[in-house]
Coordinates of C-alpha atoms (C1' of nucleotides) in Angstrom, one line a residue:
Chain A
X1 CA -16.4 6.8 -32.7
X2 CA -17.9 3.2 -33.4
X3 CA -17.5 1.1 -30.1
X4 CA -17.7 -2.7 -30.8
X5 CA -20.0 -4.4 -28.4
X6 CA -18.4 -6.3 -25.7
X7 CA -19.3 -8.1 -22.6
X8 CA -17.1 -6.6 -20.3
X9 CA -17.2 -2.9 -20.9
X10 CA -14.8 -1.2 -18.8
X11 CA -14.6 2.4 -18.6
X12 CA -13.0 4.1 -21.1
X13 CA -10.1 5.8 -18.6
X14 CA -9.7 2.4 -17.4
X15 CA -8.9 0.9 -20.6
X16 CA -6.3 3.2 -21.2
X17 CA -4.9 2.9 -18.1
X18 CA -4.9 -1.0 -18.7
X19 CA -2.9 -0.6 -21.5
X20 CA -0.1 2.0 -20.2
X21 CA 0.2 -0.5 -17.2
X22 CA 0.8 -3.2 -19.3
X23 CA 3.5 -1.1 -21.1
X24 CA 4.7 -0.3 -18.1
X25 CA 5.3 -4.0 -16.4
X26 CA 5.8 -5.5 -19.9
X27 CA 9.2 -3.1 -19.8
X28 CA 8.4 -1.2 -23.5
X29 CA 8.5 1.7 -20.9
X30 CA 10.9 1.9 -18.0
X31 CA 12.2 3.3 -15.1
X32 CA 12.0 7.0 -15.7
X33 CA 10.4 6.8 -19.0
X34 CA 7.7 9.7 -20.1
X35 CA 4.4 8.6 -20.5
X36 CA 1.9 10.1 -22.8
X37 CA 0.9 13.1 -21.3
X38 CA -3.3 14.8 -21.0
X39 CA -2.9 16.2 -24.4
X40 CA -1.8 13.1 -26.0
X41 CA -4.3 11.0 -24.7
X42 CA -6.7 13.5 -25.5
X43 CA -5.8 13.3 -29.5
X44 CA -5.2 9.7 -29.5
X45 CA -8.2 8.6 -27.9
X46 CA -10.5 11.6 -28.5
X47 CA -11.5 12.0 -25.3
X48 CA -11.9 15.2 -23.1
X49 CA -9.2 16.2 -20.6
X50 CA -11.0 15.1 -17.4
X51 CA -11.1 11.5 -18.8
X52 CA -7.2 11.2 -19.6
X53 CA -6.5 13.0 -16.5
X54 CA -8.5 10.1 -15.0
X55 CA -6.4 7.7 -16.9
X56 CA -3.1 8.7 -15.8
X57 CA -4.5 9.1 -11.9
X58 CA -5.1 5.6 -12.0
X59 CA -1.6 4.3 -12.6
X60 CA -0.3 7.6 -10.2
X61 CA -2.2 6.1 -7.5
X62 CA -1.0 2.3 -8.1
X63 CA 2.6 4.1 -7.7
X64 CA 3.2 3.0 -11.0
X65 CA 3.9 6.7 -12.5
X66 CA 4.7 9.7 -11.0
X67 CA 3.4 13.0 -12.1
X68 CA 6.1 15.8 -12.2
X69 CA 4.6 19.8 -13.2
X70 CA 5.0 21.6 -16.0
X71 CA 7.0 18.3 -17.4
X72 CA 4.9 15.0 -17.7
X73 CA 4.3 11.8 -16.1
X74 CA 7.2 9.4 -15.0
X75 CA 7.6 5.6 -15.0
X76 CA 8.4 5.2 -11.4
X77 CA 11.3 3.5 -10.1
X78 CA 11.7 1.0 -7.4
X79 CA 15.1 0.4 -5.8
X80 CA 14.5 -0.9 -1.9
X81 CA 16.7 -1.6 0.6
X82 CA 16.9 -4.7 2.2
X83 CA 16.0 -4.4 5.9
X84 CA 16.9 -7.1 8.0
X85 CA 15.0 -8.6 11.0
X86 CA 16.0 -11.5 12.5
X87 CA 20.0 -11.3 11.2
X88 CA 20.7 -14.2 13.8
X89 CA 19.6 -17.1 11.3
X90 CA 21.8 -15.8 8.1
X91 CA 20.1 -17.5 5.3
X92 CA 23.7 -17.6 3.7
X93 CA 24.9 -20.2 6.5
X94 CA 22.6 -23.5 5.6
X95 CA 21.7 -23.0 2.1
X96 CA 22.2 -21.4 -1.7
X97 CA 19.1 -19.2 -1.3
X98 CA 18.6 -16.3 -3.4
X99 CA 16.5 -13.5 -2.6
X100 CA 13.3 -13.0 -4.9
X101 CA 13.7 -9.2 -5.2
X102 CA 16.4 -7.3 -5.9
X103 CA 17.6 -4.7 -3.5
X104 CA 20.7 -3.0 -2.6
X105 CA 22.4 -4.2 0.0
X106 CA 25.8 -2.3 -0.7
X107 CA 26.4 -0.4 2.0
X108 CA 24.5 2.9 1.3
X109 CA 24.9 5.5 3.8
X110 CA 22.4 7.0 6.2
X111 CA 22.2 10.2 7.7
X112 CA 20.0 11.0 10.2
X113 CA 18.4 14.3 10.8
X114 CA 15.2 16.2 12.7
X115 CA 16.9 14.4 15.8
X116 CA 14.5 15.4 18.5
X117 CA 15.1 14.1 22.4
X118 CA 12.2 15.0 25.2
X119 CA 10.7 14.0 28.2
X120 CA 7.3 13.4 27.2
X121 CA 4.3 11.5 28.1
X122 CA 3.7 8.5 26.2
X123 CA 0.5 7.6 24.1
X124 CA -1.4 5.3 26.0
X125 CA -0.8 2.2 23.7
X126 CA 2.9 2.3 24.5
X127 CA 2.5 3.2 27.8
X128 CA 0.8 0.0 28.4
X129 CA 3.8 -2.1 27.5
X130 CA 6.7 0.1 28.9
X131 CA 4.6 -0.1 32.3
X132 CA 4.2 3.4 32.6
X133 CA 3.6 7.0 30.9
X134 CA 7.2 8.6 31.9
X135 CA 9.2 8.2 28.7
X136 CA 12.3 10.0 27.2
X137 CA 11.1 9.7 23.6
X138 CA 13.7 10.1 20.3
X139 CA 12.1 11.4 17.0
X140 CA 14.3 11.4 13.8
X141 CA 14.3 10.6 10.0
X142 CA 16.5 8.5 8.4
X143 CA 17.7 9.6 4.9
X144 CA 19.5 7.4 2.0
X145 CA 21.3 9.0 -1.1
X146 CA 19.5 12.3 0.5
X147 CA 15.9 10.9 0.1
X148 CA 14.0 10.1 3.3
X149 CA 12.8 7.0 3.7
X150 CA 12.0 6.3 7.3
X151 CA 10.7 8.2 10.1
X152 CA 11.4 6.8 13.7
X153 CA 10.2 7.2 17.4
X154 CA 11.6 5.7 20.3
X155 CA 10.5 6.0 23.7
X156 CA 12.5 4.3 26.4
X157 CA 11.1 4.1 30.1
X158 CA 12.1 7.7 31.9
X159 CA 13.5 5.9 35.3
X160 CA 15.4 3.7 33.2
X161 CA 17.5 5.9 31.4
X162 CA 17.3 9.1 33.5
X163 CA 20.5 11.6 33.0
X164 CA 22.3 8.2 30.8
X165 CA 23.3 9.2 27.5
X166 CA 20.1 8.0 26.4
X167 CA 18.6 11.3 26.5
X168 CA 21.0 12.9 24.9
X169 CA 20.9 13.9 21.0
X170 CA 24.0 12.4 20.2
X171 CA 24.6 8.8 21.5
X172 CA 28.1 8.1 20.8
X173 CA 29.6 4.8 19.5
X174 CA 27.2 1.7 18.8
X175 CA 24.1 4.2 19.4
X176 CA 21.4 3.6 22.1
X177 CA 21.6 0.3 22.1
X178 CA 25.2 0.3 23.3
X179 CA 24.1 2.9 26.0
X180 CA 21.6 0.9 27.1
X181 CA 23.8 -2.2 27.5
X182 CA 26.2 0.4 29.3
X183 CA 23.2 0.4 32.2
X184 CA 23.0 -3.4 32.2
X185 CA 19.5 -2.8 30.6
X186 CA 21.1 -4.7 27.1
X187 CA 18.0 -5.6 24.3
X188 CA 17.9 -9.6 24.2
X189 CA 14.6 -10.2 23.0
X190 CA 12.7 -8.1 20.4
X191 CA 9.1 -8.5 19.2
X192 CA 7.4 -6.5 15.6
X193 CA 4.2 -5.7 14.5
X194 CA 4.5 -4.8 11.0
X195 CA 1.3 -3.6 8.9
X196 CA 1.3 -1.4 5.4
X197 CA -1.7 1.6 4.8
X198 CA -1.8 4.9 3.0
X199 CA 0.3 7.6 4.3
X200 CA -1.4 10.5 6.7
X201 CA -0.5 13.7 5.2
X202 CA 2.3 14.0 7.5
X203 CA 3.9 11.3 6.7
X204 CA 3.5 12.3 3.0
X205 CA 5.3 15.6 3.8
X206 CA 7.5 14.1 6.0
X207 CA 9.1 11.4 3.3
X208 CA 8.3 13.5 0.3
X209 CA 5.9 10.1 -0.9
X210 CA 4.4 10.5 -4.5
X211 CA 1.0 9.7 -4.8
X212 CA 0.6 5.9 -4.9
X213 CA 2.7 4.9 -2.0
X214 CA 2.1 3.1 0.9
X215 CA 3.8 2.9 3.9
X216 CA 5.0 -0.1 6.4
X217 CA 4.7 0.5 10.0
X218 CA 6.6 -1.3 12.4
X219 CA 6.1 -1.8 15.7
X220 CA 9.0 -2.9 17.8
X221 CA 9.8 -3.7 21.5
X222 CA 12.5 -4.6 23.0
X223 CA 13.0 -6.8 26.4
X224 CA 16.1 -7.3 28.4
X225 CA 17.1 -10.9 28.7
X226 CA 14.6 -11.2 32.1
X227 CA 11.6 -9.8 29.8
X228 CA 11.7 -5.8 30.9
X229 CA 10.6 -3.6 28.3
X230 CA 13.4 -1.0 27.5
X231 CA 12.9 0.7 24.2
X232 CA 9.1 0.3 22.2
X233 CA 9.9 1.7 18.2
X234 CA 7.4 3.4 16.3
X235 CA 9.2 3.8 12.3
X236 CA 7.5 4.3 9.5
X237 CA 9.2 3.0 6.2
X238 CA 8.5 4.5 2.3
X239 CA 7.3 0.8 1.3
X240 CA 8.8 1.8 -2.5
X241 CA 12.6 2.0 -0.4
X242 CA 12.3 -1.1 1.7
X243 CA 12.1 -5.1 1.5
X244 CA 12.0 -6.4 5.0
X245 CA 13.5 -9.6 5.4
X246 CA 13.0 -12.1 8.2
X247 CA 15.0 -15.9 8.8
X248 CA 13.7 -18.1 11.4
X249 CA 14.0 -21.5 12.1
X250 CA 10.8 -24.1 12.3
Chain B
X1 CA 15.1 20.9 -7.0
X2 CA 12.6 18.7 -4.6
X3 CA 9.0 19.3 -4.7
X4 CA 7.8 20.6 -1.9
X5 CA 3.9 20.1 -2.0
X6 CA 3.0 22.7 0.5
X7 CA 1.6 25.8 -1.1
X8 CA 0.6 28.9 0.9
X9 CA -2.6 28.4 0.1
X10 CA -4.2 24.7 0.1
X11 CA -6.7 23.6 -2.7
X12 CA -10.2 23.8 -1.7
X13 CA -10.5 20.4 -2.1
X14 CA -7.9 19.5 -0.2
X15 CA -9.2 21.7 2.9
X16 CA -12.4 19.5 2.4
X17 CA -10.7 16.4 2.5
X18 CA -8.2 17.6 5.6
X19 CA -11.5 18.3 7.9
X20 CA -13.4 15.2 6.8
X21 CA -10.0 13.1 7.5
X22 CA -10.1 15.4 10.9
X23 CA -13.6 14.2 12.0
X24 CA -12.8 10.1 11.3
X25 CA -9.6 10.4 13.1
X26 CA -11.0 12.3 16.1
X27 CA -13.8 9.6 16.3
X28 CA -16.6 11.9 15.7
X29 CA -17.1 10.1 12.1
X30 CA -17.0 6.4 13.5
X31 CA -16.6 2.6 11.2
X32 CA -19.5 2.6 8.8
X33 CA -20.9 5.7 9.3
X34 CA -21.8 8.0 6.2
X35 CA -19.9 10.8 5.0
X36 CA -21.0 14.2 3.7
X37 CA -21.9 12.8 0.0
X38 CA -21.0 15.2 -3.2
X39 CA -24.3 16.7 -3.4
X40 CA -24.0 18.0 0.6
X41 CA -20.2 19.1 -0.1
X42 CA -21.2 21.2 -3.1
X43 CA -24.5 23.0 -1.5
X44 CA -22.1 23.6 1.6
X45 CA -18.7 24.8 -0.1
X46 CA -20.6 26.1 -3.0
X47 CA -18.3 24.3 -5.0
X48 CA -18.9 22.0 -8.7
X49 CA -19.6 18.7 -8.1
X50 CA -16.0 17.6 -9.9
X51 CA -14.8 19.4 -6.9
X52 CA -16.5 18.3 -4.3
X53 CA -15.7 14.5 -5.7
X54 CA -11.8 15.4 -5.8
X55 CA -12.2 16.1 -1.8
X56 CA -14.1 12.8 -1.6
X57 CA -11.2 10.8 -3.4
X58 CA -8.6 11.8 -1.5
X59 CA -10.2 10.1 1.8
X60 CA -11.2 6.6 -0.6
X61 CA -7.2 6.7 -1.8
X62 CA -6.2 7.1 1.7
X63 CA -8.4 4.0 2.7
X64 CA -10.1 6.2 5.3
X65 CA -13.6 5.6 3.4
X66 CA -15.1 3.5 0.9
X67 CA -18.0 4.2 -1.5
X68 CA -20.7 2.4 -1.6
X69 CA -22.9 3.1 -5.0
X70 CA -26.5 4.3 -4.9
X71 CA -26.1 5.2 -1.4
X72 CA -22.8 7.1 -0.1
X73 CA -19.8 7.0 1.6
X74 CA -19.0 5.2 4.6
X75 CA -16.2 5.5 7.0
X76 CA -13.9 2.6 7.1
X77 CA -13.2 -0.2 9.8
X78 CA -10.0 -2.0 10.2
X79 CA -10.1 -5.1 12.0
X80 CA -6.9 -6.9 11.3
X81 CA -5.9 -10.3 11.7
X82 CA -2.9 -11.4 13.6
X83 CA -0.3 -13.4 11.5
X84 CA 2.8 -14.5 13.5
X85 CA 6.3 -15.0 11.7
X86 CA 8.2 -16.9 13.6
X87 CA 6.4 -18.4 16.5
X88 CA 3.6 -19.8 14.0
X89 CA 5.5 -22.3 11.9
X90 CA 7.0 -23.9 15.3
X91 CA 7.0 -27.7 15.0
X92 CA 4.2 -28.1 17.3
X93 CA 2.1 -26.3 14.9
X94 CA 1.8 -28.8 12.5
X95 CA 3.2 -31.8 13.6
X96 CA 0.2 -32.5 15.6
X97 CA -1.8 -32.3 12.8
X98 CA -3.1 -28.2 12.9
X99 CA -2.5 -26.1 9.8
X100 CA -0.8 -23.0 10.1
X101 CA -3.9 -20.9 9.3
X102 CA -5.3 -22.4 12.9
X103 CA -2.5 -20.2 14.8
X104 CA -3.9 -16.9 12.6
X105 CA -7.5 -17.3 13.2
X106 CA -7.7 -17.3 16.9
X107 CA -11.0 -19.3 16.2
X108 CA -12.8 -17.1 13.5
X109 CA -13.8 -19.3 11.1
X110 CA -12.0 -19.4 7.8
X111 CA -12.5 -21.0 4.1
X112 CA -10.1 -21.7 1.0
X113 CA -11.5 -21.6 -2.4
X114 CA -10.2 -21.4 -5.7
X115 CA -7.9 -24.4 -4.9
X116 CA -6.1 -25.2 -7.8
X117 CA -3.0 -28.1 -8.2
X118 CA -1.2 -28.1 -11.5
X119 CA 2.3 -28.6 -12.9
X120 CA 4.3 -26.1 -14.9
X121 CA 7.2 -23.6 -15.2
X122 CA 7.5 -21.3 -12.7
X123 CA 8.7 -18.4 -13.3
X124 CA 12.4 -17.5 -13.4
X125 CA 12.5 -16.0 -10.1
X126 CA 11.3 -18.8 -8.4
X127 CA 13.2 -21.1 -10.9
X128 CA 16.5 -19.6 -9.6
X129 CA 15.7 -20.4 -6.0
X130 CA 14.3 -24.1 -6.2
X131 CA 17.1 -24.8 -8.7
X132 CA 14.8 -25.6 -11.6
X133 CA 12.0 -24.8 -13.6
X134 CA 10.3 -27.8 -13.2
X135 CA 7.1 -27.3 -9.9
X136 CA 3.9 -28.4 -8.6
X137 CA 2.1 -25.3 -7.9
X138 CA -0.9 -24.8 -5.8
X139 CA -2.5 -22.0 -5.8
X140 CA -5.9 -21.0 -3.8
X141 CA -7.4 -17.6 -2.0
X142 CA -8.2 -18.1 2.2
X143 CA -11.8 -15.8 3.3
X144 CA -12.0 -14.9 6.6
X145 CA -15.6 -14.3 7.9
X146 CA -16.2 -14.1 4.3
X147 CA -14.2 -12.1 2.9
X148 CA -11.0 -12.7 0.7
X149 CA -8.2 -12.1 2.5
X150 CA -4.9 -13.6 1.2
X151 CA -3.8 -15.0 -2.2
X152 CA -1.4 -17.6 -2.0
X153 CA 1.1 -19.5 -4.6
X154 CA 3.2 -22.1 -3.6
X155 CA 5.6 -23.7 -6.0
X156 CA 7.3 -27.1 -5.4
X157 CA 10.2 -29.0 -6.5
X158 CA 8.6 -31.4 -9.3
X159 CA 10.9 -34.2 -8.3
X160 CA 10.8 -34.1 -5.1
X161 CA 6.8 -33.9 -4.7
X162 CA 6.6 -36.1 -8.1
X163 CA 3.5 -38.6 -7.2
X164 CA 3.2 -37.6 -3.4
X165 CA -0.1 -36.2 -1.7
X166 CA 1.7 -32.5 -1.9
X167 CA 0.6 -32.8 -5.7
X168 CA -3.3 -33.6 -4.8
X169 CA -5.9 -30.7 -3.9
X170 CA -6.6 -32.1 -0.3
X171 CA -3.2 -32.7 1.8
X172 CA -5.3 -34.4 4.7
X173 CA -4.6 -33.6 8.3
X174 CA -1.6 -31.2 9.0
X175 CA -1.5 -29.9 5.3
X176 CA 1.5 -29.9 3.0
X177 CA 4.0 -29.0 5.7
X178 CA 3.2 -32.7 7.6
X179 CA 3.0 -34.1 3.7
X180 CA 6.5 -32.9 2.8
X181 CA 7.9 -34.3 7.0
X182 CA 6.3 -37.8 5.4
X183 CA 8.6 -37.6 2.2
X184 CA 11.8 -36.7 4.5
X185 CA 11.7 -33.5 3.6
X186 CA 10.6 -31.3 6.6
X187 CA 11.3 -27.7 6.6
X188 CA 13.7 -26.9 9.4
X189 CA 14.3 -22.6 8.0
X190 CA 12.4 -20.4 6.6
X191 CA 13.2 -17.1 4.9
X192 CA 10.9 -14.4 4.2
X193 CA 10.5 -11.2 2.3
X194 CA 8.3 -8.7 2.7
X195 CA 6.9 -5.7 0.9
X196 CA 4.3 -3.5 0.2
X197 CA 2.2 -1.8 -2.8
X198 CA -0.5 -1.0 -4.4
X199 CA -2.6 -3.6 -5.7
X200 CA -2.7 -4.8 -9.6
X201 CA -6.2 -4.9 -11.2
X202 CA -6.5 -9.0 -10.9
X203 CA -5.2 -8.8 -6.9
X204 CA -8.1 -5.6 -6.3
X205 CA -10.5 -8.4 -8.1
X206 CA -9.4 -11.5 -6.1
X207 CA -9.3 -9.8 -2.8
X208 CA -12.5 -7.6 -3.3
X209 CA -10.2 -4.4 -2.1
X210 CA -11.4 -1.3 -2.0
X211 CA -9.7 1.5 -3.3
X212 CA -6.6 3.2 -1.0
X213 CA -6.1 -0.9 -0.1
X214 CA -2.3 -1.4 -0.2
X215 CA -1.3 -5.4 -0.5
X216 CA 1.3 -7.0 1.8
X217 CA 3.4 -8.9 -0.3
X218 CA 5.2 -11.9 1.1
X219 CA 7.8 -14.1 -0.4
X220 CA 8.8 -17.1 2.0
X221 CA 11.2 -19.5 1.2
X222 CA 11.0 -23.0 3.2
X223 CA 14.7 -25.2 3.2
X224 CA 14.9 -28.3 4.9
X225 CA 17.7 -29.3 7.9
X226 CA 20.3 -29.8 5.2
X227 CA 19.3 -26.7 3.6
X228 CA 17.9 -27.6 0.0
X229 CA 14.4 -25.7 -0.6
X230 CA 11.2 -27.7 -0.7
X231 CA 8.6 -25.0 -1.5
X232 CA 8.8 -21.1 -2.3
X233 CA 5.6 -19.6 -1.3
X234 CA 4.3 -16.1 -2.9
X235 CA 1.4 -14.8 -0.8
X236 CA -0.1 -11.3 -1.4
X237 CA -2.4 -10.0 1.7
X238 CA -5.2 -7.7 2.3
X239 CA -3.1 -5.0 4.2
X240 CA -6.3 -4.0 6.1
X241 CA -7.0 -7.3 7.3
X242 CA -3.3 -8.3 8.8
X243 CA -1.0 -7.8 11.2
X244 CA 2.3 -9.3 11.1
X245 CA 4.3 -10.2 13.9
X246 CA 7.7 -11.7 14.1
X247 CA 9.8 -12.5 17.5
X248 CA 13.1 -13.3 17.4
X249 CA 16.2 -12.4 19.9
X250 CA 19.3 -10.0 19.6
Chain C
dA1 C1' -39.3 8.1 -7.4
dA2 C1' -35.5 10.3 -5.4
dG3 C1' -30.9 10.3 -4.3
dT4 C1' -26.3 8.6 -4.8
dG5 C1' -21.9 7.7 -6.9
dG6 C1' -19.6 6.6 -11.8
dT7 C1' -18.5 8.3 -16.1
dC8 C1' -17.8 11.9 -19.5
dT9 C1' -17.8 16.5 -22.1
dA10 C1' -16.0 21.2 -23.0
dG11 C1' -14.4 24.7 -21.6
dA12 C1' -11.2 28.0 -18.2
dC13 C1' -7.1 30.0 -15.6
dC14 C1' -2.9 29.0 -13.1
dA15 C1' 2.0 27.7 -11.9
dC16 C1' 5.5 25.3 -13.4
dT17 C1' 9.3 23.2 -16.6
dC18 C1' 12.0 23.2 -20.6
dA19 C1' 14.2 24.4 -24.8
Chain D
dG1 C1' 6.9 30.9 -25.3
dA2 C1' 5.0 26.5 -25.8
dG3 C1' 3.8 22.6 -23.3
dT4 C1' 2.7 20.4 -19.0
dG5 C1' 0.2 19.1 -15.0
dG6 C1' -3.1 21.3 -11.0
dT7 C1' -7.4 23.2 -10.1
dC8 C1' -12.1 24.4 -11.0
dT9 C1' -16.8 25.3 -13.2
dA10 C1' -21.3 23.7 -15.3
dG11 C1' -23.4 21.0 -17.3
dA12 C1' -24.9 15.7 -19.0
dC13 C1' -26.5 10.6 -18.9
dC14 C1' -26.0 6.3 -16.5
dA15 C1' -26.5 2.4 -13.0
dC16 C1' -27.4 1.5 -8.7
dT17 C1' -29.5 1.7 -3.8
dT18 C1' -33.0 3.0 -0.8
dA19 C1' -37.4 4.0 0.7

DNA sequence: AAGTGGTCTAGACCACTCA
DNA sequence: GAGTGGTCTAGACCACTTA
């Protein structure tokens, strides 16, 4: 085929990436829509499989499509959930503010499951700010509309919540939280780290990510109202599910 | 039914890829040091180069290593900055006359470029949370030890910051936060939102990212005491080179 | 000059989905 | 059964880095 000459010669494969992504976010194709698949690349663009494979891995790995076998490659959907932080300072109290992306904040329903409870040593990170290694630790996934979208790990100093309800599977009304109020120990302060990467494999398998998809990590202590470290919270959050929101005053 | 990626058998590739990933992670494969390249992987797998380069793109999508033409590929470093939520836009901060960026740093040294002060639309998002079309919009990319870290677009009320320093490229001492506070209109809340994705082609550009480089996408709204908004700020991060962190109590 | 990663061709066999 | 994506081979030419 003739190739005019231009300046800035990108790659074939990224050309036609280029232009499905611009499909894509212009809206001609939307949530859910089939892309053209290897073969019709192939014909269209006269070009060998490797190359349109190429093409299409592009826009999998921006999370922009989703390959499914034996079928063809998606438009990919994003519906989050709005996760809030600091609830305290309600936007909704001192001004009309509308959030920038929409999300569902109907109340969807969680389940919970892989609830694990042990007595473990702590990694030495968290050790460092519960004061100690001796921790009764609380692994489980949270699920929305049967999708994962969160994996979770708790560990709460051991003399602290030592035969409490803490350490069992099911807490009981208001959750640990409430249990750990029960004990006087009652979270007044809390402090997050939150940073995005790729996905260990684990976590892939874990929350069934397509390619493309980061996740969030967030960090989270929590102090009792004289500064005691009672619960450090390790979660790990599909970023294609969540919006984390935060209001603060300045 | 839901895919389960988890064949009996993993590709070879994959194998590859898992013990590489195995080696950084363990620390015997430390920052910046050089991988097997695709010539080593085939002559010790016996496998075809296209191979050998599938097990090597796994580890660049996962933002464990980076390739470096001409000469290999390099294990990854991750030194982030620390970006505080709440605690950083505190009065203090800038009301003596420090910009926000000052709290971030912790002293490394840092640069803004690509500072750019126009008025137009903004889009109908952003429209629908300042209450108009009509904004001042400044736009610019902050380097830290020089390299791009954040891309940041601020859009203002046109009537409001009509004529006012807020519309000039240099805001003088204390930035657009102490500029606005001279006008009366001094932001007293603050809402953010926060997501994260993979980068679009013009953000990998801008920010230099490498591939397997998620962006941190943040959305802040500023109000003032009476709670009208004075600035909507869009700022997309280098999700290798931050940490946030956000303090607030029960 | 040798080695490296970037791009591309032209095939092949497989497991899977869908009509 | 036809079509799809997943994996893999065996080549090729290129631009770039390094010594």
């Amino acid at each position: 085929m003739s190739e005019s000459p231009v300046p800035h010669d990108l790659p074939i494969y990224r050309r036609i990436a280029d232009g499905l992504r611009a499909r894509i976010l212009s809206g001609e194709l939307r949530d859910g829509d089939r892309l053209p698949g290897e073969n019709a690349l192939m014909a269209d663009y006269s070009i060998a499989r490797a190359t349109a494979r190429q093409a299409l891995a592009v826009l999998i790995n921006e999370g922009l499509a989703v390959p499914k076998r034996g079928s063809g490659v998606y438009v990919r959907s994003f519906k989050p959930i709005r996760r809030h932080g600091s609830r305290r300072l309600s936007r909704e109290q001192w001004g009309e503010g509308r959030a920038i992306w929409d999300a569902d904040t109907r109340g969807r329903p969680f389940t919970v499951d892989e609830v694990e409870v042990v007595r473990e040593q702590a990694p030495e990170e968290v050790a460092r700010i519960l004061g100690g290694p001796d921790a009764w630790v609380r692994r489980r996934r949270y699920s929305v509309d049967g999708r994962p979208v969160q994996l979770a790990t708790s560990y709460f100093p051991a003399q602290l919540v030592e035969g409490s309800p803490v350490t069992l599977p099911d807490t009981g009304p208001g959750g640990v939280y409430a249990r750990l109020a029960d004990l006087g120990l009652a979270p007044a302060h809390f402090t997050e780290e939150v940073r995005a990467r790729m996905p260990a494999p684990r976590e892939t398998e874990f929350l069934g990510l397509p390619g493309g998809t980061p996740v969030i990590v967030i960090a989270r202590t929590a102090y009792t109202s004289p500064g005691s470290p009672v619960e450090h919270n390790e979660m790990v959050l599909d970023s294609a599910a969540y919006v984390l929101q935060y209001d603060f005053d300045a």
